[in-house]
XYZ file of C-alpha atoms in Angstrom:
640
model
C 33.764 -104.849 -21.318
C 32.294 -101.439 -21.740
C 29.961 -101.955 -19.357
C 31.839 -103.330 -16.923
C 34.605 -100.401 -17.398
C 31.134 -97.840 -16.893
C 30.102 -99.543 -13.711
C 33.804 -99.537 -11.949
C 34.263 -95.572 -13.355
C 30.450 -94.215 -11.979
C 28.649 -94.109 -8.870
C 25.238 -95.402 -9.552
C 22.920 -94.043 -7.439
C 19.947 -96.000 -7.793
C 22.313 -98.405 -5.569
C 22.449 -96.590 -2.585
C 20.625 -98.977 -0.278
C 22.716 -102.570 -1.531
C 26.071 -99.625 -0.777
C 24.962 -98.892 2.522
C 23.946 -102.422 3.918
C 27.123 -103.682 2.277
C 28.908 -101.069 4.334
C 27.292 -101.933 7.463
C 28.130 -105.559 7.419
C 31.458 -104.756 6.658
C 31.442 -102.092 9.749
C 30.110 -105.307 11.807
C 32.966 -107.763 10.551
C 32.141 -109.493 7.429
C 35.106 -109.741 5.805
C 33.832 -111.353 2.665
C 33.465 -109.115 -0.971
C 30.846 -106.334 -0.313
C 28.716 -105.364 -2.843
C 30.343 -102.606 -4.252
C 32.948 -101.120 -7.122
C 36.293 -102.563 -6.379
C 37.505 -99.176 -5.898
C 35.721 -98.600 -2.814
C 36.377 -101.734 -1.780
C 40.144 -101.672 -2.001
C 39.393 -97.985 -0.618
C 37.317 -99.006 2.786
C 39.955 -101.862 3.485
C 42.711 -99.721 3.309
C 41.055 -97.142 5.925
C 39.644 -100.081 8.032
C 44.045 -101.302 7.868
C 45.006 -97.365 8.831
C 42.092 -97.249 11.979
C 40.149 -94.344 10.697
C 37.421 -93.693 12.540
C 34.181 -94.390 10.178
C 32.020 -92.281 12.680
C 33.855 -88.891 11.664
C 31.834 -86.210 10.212
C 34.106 -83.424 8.817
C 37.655 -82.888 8.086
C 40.440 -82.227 10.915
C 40.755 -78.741 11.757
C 42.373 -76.755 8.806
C 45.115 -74.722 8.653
C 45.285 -71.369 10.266
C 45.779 -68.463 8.069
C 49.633 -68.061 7.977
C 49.869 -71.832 7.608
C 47.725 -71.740 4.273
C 49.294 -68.856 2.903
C 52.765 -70.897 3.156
C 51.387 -73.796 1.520
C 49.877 -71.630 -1.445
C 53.155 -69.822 -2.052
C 54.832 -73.585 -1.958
C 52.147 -74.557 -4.310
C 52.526 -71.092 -6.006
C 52.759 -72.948 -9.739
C 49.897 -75.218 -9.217
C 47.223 -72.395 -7.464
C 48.654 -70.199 -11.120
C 48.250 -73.130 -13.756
C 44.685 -73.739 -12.275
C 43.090 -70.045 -12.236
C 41.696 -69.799 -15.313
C 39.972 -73.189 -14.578
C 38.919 -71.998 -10.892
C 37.517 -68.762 -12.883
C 35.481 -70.874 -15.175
C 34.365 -73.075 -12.459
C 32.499 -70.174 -10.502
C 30.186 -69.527 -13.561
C 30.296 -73.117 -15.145
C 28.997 -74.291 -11.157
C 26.523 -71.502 -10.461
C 23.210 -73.178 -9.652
C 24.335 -76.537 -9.986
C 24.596 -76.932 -5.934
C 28.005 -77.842 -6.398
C 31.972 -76.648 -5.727
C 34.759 -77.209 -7.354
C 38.062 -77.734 -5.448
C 41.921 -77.584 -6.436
C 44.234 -79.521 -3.463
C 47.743 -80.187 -3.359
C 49.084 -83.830 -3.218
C 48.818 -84.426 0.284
C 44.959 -83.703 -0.293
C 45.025 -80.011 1.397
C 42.424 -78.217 -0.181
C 44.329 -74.739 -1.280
C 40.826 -73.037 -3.259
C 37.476 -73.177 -3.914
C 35.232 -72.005 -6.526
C 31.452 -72.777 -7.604
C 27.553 -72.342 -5.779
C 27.344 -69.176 -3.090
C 24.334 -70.979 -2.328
C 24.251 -70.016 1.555
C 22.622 -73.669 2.469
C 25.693 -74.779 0.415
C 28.372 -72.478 1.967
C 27.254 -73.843 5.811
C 27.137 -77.502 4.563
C 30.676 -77.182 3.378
C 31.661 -75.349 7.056
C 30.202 -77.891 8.821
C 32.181 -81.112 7.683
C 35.157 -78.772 7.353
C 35.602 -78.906 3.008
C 37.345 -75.263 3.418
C 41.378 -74.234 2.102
C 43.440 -75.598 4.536
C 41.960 -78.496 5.746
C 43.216 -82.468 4.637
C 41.041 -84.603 2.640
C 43.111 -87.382 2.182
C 42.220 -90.660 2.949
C 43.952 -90.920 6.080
C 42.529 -88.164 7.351
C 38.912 -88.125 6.199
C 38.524 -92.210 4.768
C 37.006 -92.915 1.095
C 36.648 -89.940 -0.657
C 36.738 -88.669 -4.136
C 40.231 -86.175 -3.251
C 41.932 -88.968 -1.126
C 40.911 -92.112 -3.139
C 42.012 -90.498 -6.558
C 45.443 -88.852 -5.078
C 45.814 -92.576 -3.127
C 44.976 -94.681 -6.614
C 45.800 -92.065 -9.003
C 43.125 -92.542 -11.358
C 39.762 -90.461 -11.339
C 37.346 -91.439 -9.263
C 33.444 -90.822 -8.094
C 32.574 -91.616 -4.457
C 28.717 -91.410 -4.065
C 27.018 -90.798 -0.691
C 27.282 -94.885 1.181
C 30.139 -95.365 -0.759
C 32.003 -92.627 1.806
C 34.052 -94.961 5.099
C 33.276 -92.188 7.356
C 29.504 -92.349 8.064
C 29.274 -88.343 8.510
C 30.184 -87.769 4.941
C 27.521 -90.052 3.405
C 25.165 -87.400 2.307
C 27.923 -86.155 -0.158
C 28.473 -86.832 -3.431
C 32.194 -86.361 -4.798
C 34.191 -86.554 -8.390
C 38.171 -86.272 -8.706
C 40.972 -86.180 -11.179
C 45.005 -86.157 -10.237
C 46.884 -83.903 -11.589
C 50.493 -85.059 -12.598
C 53.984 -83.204 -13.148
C 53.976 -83.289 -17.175
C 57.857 -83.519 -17.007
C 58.269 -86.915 -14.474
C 54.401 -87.953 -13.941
C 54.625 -87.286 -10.220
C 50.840 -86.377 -8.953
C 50.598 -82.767 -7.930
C 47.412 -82.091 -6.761
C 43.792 -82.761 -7.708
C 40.680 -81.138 -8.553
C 37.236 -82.415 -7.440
C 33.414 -81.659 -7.862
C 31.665 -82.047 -4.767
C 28.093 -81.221 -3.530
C 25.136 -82.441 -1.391
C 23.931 -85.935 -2.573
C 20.944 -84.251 -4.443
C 23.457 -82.926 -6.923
C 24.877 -86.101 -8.351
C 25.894 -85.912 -11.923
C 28.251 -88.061 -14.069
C 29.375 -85.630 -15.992
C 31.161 -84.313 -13.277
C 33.799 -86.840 -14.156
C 34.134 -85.281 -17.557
C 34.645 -82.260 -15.909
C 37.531 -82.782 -13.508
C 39.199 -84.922 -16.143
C 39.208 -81.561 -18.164
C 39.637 -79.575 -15.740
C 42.860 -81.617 -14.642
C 44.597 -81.797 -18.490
C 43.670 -77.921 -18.975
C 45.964 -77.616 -15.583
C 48.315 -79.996 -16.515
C 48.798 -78.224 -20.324
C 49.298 -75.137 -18.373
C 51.952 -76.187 -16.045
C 53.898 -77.599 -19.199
C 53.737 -74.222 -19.800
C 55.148 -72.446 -17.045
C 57.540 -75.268 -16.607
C 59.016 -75.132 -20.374
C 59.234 -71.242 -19.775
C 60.985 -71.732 -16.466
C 63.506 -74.087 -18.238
C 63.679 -71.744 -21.300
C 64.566 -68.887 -18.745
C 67.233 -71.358 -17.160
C 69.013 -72.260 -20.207
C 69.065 -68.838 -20.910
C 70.702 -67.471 -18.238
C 73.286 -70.174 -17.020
C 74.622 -71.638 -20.625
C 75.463 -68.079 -21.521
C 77.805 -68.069 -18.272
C 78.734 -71.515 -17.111
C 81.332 -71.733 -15.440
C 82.947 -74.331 -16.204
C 86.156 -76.445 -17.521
C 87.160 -79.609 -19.038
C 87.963 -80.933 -16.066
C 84.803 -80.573 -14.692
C 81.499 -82.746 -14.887
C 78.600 -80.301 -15.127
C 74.596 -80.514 -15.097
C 71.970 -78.066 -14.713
C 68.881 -78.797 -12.777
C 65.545 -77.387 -12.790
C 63.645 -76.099 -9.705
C 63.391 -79.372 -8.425
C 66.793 -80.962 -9.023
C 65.823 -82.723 -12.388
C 68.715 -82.395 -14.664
C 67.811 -80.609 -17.789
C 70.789 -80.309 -19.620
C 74.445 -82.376 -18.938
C 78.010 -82.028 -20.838
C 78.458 -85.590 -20.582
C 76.697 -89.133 -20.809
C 74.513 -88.707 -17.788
C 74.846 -92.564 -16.950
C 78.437 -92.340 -16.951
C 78.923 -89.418 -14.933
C 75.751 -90.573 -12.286
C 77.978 -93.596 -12.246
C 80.953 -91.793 -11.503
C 79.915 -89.244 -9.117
C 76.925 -91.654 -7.191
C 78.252 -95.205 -7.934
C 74.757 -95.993 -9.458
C 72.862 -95.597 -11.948
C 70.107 -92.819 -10.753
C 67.246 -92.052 -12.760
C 67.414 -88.165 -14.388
C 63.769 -87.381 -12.600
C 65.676 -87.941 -9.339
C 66.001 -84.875 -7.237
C 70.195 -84.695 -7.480
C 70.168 -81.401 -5.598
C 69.132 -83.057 -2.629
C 70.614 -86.511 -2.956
C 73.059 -87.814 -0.593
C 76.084 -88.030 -2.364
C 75.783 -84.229 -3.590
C 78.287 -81.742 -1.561
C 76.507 -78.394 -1.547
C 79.469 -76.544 -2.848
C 79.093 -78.390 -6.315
C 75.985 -76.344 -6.437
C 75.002 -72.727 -7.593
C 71.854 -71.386 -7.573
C 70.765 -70.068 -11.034
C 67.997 -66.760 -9.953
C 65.971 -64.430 -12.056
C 64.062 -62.050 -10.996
C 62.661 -63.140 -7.471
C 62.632 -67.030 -8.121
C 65.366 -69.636 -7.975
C 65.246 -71.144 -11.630
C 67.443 -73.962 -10.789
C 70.995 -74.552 -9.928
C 74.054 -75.571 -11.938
C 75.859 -78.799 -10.598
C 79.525 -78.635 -11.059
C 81.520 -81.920 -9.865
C 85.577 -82.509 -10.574
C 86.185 -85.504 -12.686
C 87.658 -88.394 -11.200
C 91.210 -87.258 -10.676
C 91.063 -84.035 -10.726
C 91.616 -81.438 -7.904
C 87.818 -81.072 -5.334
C 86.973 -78.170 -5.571
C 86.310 -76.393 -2.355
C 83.180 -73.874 -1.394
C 85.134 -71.085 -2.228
C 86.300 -71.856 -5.159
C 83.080 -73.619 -6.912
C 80.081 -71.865 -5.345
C 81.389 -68.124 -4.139
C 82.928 -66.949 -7.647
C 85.777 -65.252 -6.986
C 86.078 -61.447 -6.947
C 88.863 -61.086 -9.272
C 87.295 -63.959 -12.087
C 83.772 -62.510 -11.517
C 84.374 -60.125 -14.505
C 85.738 -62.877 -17.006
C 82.211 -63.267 -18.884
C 83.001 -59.367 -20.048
C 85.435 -59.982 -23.330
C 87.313 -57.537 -24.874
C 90.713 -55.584 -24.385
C 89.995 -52.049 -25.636
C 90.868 -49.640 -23.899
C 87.324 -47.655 -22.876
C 86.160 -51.289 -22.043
C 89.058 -51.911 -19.736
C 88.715 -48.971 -18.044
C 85.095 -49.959 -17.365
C 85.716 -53.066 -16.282
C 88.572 -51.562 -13.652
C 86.245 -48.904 -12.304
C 83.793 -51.473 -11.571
C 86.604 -53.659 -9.922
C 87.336 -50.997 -7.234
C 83.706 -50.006 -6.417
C 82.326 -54.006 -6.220
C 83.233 -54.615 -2.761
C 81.984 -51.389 -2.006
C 77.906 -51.170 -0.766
C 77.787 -48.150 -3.074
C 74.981 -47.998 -5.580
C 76.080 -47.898 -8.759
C 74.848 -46.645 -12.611
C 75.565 -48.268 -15.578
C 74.973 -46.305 -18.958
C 75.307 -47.206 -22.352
C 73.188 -48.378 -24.944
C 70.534 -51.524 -25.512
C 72.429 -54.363 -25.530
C 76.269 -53.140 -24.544
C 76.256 -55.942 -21.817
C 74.836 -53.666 -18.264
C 73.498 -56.790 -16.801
C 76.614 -58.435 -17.124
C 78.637 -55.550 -15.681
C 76.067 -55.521 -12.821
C 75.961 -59.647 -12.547
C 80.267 -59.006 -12.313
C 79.594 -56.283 -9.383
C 77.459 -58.461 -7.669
C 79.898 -61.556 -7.723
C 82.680 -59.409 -6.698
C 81.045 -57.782 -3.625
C 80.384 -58.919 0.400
C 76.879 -59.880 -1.261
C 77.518 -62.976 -3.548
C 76.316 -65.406 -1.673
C 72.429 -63.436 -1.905
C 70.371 -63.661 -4.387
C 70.993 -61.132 -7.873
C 66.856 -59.771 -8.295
C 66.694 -58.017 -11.889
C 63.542 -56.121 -12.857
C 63.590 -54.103 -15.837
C 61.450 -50.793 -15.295
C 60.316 -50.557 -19.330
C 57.565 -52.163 -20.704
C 54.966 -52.325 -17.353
C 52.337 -50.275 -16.078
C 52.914 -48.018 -13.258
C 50.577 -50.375 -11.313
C 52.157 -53.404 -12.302
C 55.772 -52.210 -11.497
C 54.929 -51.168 -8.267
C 53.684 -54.275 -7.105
C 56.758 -56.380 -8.714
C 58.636 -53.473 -6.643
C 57.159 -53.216 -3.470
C 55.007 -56.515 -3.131
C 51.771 -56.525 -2.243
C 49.353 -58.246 0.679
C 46.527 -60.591 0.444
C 43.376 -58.334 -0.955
C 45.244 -55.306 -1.937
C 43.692 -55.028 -5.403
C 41.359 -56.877 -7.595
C 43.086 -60.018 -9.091
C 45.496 -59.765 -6.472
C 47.330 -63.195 -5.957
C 45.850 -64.847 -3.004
C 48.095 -64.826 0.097
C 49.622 -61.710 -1.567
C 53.224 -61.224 -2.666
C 57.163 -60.467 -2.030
C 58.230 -57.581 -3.911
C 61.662 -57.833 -5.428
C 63.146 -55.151 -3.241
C 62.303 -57.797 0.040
C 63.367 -61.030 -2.323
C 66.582 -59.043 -2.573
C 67.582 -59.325 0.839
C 71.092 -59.899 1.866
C 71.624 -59.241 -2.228
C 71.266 -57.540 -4.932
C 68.821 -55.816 -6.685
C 69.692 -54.445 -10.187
C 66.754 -52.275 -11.604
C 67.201 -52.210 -15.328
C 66.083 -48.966 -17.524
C 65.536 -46.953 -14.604
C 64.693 -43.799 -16.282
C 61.534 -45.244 -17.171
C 60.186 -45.599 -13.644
C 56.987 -43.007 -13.147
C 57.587 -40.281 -11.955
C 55.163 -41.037 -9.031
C 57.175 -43.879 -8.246
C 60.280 -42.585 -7.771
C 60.087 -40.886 -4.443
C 58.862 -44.187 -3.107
C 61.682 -45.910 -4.092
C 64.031 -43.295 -2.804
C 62.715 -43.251 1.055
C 62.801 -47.304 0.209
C 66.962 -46.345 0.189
C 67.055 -43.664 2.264
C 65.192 -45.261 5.400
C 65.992 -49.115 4.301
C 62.491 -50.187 4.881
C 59.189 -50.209 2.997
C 55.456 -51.050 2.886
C 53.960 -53.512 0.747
C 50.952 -52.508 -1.622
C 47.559 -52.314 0.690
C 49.680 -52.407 3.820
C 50.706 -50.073 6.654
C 53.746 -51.800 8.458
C 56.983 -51.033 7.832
C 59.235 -53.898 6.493
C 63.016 -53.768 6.996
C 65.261 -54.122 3.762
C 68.694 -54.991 3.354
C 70.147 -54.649 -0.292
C 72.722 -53.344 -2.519
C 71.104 -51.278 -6.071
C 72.863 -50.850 -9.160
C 70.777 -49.753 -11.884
C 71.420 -49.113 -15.290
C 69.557 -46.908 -18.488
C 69.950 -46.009 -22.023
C 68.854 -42.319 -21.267
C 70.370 -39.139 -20.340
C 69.503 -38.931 -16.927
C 71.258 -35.622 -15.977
C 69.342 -34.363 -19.088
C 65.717 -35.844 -17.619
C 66.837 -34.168 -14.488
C 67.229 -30.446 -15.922
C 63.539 -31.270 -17.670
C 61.932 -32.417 -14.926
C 61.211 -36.110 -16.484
C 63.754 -38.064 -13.434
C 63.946 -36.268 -9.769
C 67.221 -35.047 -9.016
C 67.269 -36.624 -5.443
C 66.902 -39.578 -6.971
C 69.198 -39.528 -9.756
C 71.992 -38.322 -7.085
C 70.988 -41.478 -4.760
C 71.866 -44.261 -7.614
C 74.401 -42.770 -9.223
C 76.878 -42.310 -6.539
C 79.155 -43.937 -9.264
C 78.120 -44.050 -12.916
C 80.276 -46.476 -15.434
C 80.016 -45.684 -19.133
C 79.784 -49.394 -21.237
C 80.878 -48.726 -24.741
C 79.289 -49.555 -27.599
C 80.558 -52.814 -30.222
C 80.864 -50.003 -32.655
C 84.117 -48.403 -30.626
C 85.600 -51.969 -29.692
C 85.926 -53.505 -33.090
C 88.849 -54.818 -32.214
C 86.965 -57.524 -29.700
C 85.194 -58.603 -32.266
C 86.869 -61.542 -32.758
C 87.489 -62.329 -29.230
C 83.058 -62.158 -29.239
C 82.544 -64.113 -32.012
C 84.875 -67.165 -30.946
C 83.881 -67.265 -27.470
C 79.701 -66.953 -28.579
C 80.654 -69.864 -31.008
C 81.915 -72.174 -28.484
C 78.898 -71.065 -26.213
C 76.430 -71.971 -28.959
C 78.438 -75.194 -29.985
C 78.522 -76.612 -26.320
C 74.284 -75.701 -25.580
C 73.573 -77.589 -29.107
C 75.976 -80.076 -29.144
C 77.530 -78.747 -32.401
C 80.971 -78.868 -33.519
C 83.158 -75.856 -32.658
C 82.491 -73.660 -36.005
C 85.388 -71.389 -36.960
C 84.824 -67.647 -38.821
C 86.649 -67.078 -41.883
C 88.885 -63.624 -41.973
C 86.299 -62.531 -44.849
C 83.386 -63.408 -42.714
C 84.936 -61.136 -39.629
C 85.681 -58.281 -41.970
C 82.251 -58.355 -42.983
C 80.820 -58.464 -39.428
C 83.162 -56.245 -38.684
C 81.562 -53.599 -41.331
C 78.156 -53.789 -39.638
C 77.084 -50.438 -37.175
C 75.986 -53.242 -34.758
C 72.859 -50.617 -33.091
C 72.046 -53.777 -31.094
C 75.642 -53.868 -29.543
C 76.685 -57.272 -28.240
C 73.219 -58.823 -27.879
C 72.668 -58.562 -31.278
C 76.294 -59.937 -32.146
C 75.746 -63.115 -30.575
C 72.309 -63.839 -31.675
C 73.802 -63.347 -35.263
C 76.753 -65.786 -34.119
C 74.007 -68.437 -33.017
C 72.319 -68.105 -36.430
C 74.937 -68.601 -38.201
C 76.659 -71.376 -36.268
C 73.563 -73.701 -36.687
C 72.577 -72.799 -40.226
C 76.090 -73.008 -41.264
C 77.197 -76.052 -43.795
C 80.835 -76.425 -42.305
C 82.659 -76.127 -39.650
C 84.480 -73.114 -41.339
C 82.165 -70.097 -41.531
C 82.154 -67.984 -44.656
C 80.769 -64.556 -45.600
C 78.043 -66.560 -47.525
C 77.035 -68.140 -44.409
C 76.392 -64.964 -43.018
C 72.560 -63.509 -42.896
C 71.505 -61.644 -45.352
C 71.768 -58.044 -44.078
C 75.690 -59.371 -44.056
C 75.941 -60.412 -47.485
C 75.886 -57.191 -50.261
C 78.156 -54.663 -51.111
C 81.696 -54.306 -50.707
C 84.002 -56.595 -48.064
C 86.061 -54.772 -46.092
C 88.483 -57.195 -46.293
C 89.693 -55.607 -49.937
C 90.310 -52.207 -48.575
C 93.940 -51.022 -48.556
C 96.213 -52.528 -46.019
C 97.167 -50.811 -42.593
C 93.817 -49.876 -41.712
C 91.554 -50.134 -38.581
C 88.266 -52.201 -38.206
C 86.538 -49.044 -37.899
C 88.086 -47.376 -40.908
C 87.657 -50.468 -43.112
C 83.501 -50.118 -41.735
C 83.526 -46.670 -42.610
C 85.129 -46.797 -46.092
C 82.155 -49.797 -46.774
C 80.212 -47.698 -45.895
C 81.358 -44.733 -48.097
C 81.346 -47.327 -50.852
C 77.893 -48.355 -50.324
C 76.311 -44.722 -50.358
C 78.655 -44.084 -53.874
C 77.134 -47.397 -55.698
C 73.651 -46.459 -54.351
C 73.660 -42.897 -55.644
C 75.188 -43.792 -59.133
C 78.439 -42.075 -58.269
C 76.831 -38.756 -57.140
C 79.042 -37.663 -54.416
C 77.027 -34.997 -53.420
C 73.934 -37.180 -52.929
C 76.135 -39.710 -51.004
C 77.143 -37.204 -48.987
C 73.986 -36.061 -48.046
C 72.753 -39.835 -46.992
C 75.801 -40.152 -45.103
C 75.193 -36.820 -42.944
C 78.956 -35.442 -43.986
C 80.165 -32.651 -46.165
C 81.199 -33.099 -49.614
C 84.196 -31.790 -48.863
C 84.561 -34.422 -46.059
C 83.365 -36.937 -48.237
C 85.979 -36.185 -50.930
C 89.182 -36.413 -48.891
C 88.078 -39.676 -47.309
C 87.783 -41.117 -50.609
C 91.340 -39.869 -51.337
C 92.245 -41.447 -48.577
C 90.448 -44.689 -48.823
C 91.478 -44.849 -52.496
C 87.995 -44.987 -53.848
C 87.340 -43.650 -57.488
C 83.326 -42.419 -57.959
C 83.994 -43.054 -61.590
C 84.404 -46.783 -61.020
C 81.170 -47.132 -59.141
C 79.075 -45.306 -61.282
């Protein structure tokens, strides 16, 4: 069995002449078995059934170069998941007389990588093995790219055993590469040289070539639907009377409230697999759908169908959010919050750009997610890009874009910049005052004249978009230093808003912590958890320096670690757990004076009942510290 399984896998060379008489009597008519591996016997009878002319000698012309730049940027994943295996390939191949080749699924060859030889290099010209031109087996008969992608197993093809009589002197080995999510082939990746460079172990090679690419776009696939989840379940919009699914890029369904039979049923009268593309089936109305962006990509989209008997929805109600819902996601009724939340109100319909300030993690994106929604721009696309953390390289091409060439590593075909993915949108820069310096002024002619260059370029491109920024700084401060230009800092902050901190809305805490739960509950499938008054005193207590991000990642925690439906103080972290609850302090008193009289406490127990230590760690006066304890009805004698 073994050997039979060796001889249908491998080209054998020393059985070149039985191939090529077998080949030539099939050419002439015999119909009968030829004396070859069933593969390339299935393979020649299905290009003798689609006419392909056995005399051809190279490939149909290829594409031209805008043509092959579109296909790589549709193939964008697949050219990224195979570089480091392209990379390898050009020293792995050196000297061997052979290439290495990544194609897409129709069998368009979008790279190439191995031997500079020069005899090599005109060989491939000649019959046309380039980026951009079709080896399928329509196109160019039995071949090692178009049998695998038409079987979808490996394959070797072997000079004779090529249809077309011009490619004989090749010798070819290819692997598929599939979708790891629905199996779907992708692409493939071949060896292929002169005759003279015939090796089996090219078969081992593409095979591991293919799984290193297909581990790596399980990768950037799990990432993508990480980054999905992420950003939609946080903000679906959505009710009970609504049947909702998110879908990845291609209109797989990744996560559904429901039993996804049942509501397929419903909605499609049929039971449709959940690898079919539902964006694009028939039965979907493209006002159930929202695109879900970040950054300059389309994630996915967010399906949202009425239930049977309830209201349709139209377009503008389910796809264009309206302007005066699109600032529900922001919770809270103080009164600093409010008057946030109304500024931005009146200036979202506006073109204006707009500043947010306020500290990590007050909610900015969600202010500037609300101004987009609310403005003559929400049908565009909302491009973030977050100015901390990169190089000044780096952020200038995620900025600007760049063309094919413009620097070493540079993606082939080049790429978009966010400002140009931004068109007809928004584009909300994040931490702004941490662009370069030498930066900046590019960005302001960018607003100023509405048009830029891309990195390595010279022509102008038009822009149309709306920027709100946001930062944790002091800009007008970095202005008077020097550190942020003043034009600049003038040209985004034609209006500033001010988000305030969790620590000076205390009051929303609950409001927070009961709609995160019911967030959390609905993305895990958990039951809705309740807090305990004791457990919101005690959050209540806590500074909270990572504002309302760090609120609802403690509300996750908590909601699937705790026991119960009802959460308790005990089911609280730890950094939640010691010292005093607020909850005993004396009635009539504020969140924030119950945190600040725990916290008084807590610096009294520490320091043994020293109030002049405790002041000191607190940053008051004793004399401060004194009448607050009068007031708070603490006794340092008790704590001592």
């Amino acid at each position: 069995m073994g050997e039979l399984l060796d001889r249908q896998t491998f080209s054998v060379p020393e059985h070149e002449r039985a191939v090529m008489a077998s080949w030539e009597r099939f050419m002439a008519g015999d119909n009968s078995p030829p004396n070859v591996r069933t593969v390339i016997d299935r393979s020649w009878r299905r290009c003798q059934t689609g006419a392909v002319d056995h005399r051809l000698d190279r490939a149909p012309p290829a594409l031209d170069e805008d043509g092959l730049q579109q296909l790589l940027e549709r193939s964008r994943d697949l050219v990224s998941a195979s570089e480091p295996v392209m990379a390898t390939a050009q020293d792995f191949l050196h000297e061997t007389g052979t290439v290495m080749v990544l194609t897409d699924a129709d069998g368009v060859l979008l790279c190439q990588e191995g031997d500079k030889k020069l005899a090599l290099q005109d060989a491939i010209e000649d019959i046309r093995f380039v980026p951009g031109a079709t080896w399928s087996e329509a196109a160019c008969g039995t071949n090692a790219v178009g049998t695998a992608l038409e079987t979808g197993r490996a394959v070797q093809v072997h000079g004779g055993e090529h249809f077309c009589e011009g490619i004989k002197r090749w010798t070819c080995s290819a692997s598929v590469i599939r979708d790891p999510f629905d199996g779907s082939i992708l692409g493939s990746v071949d060896v292929s040289g002169l005759r003279s460079a015939y090796s089996r172990h090219s078969m081992a090679l593409v095979a591991a070539a293919a799984s290193r690419i297909e581990n790596q776009l399980a990768q950037i696939e799990s990432e993508q639907r990480y980054r999905l989840l992420d950003r939609c379940l946080w903000e679906l919009p959505a009710g009970p009377d609504d049947h909702v699914l998110i879908l990845d890029r291609k209109g797989r369904i990744v996560r559904a409230n429901g039993d996804v039979p049942s509501m397929l049923r419903e909605l499609a009268g049929s039971d449709e697999t959940a690898t079919a593309a539902l964006d694009r089936a028939r039965w979907v109305r493209s006002d159930w759908l929202i695109p879900v962006h970040d950054g300059g990509s389309q994630l996915g989209s967010i399906l949202i169908a009425p239930k049977a008997g309830a209201p349709r929805k139209t377009r503008s109600t389910a796809r264009q959010p309206r302007p005066s819902a699109a600032f529900d996601q922001i919770i809270g009724n103080g009164s600093s919050l409010r008057a946030a939340v109304d500024k931005a109100r009146q200036v979202a319909p506006t073109d204006a750009p707009v500043m947010l300030l306020g500290e990590t993690g007050v909610g900015k994106e969600l202010f500037a997610r609300g101004l987009h929604q609310a403005s003559v721009r929400a049908d565009g696309p909302f491009i973030v890009l977050n100015c901390g953390g990169l190089s000044r390289d780096l952020l200038a091409s995620e900025l600007f874009g760049y063309i094919d060439g413009a620097f070493t590593g540079a993606r082939r075909g080049g790429m978009v910049g966010k400002i140009e993915a931004a068109a007809g949108g928004t584009l909300f820069l994040d931490e702004i005052g941490e662009m370069p310096p030498d930066l900046q002024p590019t960005l302001l002619r960018a607003l100023e004249e509405r048009e830029i260059c891309r990195l390595g370029d010279t022509k102008p491109r038009r822009v149309d978009f709306r920027l709100l920024t946001a930062t944790n700084r002091d800009l007008k401060a970095e202005t008077e230093s020097g550190r942020f230009r003043a034009d600049l800092f003038y040209r985004t902050a034609v209006v500033s808003i001010t988000v305030p901190p969790l620590r000076d809305r205390r009051d929303d805490l609950p409001a927070l912590v009961e709609h995160f739960s019911r967030q959390v509950s609905q993305r895990y499938g958990l039951p809705m958890r309740r807090f305990s008054q004791a457990a919101l005193a005690r959050l209540s207590a806590h500074d909270w320096p990572g504002n309302v991000r760090e609120l609802r990642n403690v509300v996750e925690h908590t909601t699937l670690t705790a026991p119960r439906d009802l959460v308790t103080e005990a089911d609280l972290p730890e950094d939640f757990t010691a010292g005093e609850l607020p909850s005993e302090a004396p009635e009539g008193l504020t969140p924030i004076e119950c945190a600040e009289r725990a916290a008084i406490r807590r610096a009294i127990e520490v320091n043994g009942g020293n109030v002049t230590a405790s002041a000191r760690a607190l940053g008051l006066a004793k004399s401060t510290v004194y009448a607050k304890m009068r007031r708070y009805g603490l006794d340092p004698n008790a704590m001592r």
